[in-house]
mmCIF file with all atom_site columns, C-alpha atoms in Angstrom:
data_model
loop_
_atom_site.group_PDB
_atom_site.id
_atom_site.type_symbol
_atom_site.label_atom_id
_atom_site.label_alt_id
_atom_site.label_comp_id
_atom_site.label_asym_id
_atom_site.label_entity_id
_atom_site.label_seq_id
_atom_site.pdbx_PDB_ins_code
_atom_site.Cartn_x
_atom_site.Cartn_y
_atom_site.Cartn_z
_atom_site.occupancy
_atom_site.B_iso_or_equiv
_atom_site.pdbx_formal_charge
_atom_site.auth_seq_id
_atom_site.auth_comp_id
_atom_site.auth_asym_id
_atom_site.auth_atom_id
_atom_site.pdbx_PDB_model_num
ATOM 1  C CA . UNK A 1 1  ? 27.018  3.609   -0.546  1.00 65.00 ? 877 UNK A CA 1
ATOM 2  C CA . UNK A 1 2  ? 25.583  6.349   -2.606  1.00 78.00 ? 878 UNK A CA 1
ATOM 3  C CA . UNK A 1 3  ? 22.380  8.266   -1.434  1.00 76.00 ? 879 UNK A CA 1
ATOM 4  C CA . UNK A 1 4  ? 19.907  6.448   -4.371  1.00 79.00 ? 880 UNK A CA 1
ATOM 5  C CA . UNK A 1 5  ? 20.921  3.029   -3.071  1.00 87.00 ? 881 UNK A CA 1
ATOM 6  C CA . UNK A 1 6  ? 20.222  3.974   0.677   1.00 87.00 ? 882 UNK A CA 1
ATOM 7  C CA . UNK A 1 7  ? 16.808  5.115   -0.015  1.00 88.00 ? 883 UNK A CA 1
ATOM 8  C CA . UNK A 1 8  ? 15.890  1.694   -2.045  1.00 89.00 ? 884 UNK A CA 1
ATOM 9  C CA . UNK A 1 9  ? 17.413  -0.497  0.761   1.00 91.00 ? 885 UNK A CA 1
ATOM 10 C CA . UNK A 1 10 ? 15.010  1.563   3.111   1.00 92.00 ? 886 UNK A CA 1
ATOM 11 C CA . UNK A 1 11 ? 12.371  1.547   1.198   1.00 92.00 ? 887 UNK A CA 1
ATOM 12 C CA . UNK A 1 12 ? 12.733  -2.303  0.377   1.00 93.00 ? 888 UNK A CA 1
ATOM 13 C CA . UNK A 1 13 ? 13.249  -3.168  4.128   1.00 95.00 ? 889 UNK A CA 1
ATOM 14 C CA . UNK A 1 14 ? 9.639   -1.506  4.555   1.00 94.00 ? 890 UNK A CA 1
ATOM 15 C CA . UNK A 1 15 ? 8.138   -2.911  2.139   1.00 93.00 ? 891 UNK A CA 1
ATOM 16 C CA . UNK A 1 16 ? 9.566   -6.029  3.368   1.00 94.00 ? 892 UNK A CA 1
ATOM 17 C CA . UNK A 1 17 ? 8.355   -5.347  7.305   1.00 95.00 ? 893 UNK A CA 1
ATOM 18 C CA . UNK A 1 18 ? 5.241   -4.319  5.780   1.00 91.00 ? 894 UNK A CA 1
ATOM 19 C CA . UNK A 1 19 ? 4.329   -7.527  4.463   1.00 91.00 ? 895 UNK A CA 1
ATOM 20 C CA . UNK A 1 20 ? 5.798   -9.187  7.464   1.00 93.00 ? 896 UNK A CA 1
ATOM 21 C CA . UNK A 1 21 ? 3.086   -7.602  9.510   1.00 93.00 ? 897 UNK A CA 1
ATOM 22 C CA . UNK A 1 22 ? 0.727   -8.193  7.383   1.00 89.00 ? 898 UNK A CA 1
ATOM 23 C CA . UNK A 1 23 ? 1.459   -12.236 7.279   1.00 90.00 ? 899 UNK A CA 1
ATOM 24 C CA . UNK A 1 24 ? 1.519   -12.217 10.875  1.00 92.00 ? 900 UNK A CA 1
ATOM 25 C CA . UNK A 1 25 ? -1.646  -10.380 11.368  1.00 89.00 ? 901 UNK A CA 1
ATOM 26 C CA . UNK A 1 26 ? -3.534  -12.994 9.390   1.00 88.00 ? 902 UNK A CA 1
ATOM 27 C CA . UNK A 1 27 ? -1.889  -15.806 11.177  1.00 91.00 ? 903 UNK A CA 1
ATOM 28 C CA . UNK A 1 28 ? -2.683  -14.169 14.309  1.00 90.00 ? 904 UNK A CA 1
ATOM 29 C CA . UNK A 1 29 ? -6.867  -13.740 12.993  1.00 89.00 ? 905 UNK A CA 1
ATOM 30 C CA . UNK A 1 30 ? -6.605  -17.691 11.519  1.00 89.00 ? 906 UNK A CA 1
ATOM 31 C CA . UNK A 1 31 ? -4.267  -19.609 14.239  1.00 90.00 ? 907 UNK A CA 1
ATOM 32 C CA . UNK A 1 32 ? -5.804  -17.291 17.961  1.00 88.00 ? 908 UNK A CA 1
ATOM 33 C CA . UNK A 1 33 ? -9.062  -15.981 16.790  1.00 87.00 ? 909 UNK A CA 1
ATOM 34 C CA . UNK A 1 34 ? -10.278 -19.077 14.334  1.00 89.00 ? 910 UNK A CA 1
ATOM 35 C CA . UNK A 1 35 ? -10.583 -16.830 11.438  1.00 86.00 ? 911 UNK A CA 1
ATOM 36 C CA . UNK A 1 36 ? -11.256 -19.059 8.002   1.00 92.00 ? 912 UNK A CA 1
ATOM 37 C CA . UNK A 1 37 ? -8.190  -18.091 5.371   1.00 91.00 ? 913 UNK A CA 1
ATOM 38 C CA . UNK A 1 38 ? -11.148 -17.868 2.471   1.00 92.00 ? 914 UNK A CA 1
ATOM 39 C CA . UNK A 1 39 ? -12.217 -14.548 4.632   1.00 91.00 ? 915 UNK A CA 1
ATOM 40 C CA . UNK A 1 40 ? -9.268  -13.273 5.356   1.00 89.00 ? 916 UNK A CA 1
ATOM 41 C CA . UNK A 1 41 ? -8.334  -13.642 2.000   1.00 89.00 ? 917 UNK A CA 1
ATOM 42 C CA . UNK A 1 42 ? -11.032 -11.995 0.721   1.00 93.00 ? 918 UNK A CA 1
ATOM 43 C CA . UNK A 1 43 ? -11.111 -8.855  3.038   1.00 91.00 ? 919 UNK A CA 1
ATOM 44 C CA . UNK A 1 44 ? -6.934  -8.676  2.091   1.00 90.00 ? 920 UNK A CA 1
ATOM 45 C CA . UNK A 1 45 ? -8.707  -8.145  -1.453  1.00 92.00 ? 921 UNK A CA 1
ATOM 46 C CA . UNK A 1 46 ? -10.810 -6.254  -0.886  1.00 94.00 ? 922 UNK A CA 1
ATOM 47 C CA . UNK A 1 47 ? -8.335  -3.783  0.881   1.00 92.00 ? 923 UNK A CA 1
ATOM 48 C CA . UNK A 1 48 ? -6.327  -4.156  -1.959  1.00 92.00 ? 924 UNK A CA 1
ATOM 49 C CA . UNK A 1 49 ? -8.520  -3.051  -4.001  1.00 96.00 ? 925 UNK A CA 1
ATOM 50 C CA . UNK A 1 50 ? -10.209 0.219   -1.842  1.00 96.00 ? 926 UNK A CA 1
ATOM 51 C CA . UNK A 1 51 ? -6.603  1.637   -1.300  1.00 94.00 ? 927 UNK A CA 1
ATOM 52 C CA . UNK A 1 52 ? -6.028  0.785   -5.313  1.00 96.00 ? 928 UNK A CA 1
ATOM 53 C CA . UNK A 1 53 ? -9.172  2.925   -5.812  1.00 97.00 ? 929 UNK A CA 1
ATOM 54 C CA . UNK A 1 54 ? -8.213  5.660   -3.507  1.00 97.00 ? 930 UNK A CA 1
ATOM 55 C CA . UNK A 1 55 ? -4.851  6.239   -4.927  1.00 96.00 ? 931 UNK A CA 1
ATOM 56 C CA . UNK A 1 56 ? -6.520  5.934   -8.544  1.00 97.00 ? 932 UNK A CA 1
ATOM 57 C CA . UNK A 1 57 ? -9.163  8.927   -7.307  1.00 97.00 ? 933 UNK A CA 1
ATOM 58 C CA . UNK A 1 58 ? -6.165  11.056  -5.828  1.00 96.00 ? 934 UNK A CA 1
ATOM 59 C CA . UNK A 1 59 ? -3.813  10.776  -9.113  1.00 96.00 ? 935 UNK A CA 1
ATOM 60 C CA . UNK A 1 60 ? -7.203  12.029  -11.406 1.00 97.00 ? 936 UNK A CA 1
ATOM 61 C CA . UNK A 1 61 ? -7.975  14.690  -9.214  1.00 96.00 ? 937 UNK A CA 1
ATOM 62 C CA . UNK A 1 62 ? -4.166  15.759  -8.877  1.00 96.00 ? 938 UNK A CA 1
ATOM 63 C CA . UNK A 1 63 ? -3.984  15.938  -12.235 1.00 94.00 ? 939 UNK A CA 1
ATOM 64 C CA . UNK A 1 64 ? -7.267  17.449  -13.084 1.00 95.00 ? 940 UNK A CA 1
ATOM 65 C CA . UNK A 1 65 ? -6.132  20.493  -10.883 1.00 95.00 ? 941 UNK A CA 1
ATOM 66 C CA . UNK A 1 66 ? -2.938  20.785  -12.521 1.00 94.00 ? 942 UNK A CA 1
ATOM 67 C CA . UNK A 1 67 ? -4.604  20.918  -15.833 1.00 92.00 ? 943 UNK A CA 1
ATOM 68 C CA . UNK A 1 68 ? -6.894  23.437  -14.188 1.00 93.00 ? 944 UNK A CA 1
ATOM 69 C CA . UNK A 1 69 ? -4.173  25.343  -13.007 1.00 92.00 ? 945 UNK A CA 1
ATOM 70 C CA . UNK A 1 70 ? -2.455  25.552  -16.386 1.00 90.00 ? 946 UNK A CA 1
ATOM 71 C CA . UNK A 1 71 ? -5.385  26.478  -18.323 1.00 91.00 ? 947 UNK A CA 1
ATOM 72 C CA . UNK A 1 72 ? -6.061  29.370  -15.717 1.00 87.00 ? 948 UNK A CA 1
ATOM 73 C CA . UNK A 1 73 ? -2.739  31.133  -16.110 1.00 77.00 ? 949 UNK A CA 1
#
């Protein structure tokens, strides 16, 4: 097994307990706490959507500096 095809089985077996966790955290708020689906739902989304915007936010900035950086020397 080469060293490229370890590192996407890893990173495909966290991905995969990632969203594992994250189905049985919602069952967990629906099934024990009484939790409609609609608002779980929509507070996955909106999650979604925050980290989306966060990871946006650091990519411009990175790359704002960079061109900063290159421009300065």
């Amino acid at each position: 097994m080469t060293k490229r095809s370890k590192r996407a089985r890893r990173a495909f077996k966290t991905f995969f307990l990632g969203l594992f966790a994250t189905i049985a955290l919602l069952w967990g708020a629906n099934h024990l706490i009484g939790v409609e689906w609609g608002a779980l739902l929509r507070w996955l989304g909106i999650s979604v959507l925050a980290l989306s915007l966060v990871i946006l936010s650091a990519g411009v900035s990175v790359a704002a500096y960079q061109k900063f950086l290159k421009r300065r020397s």
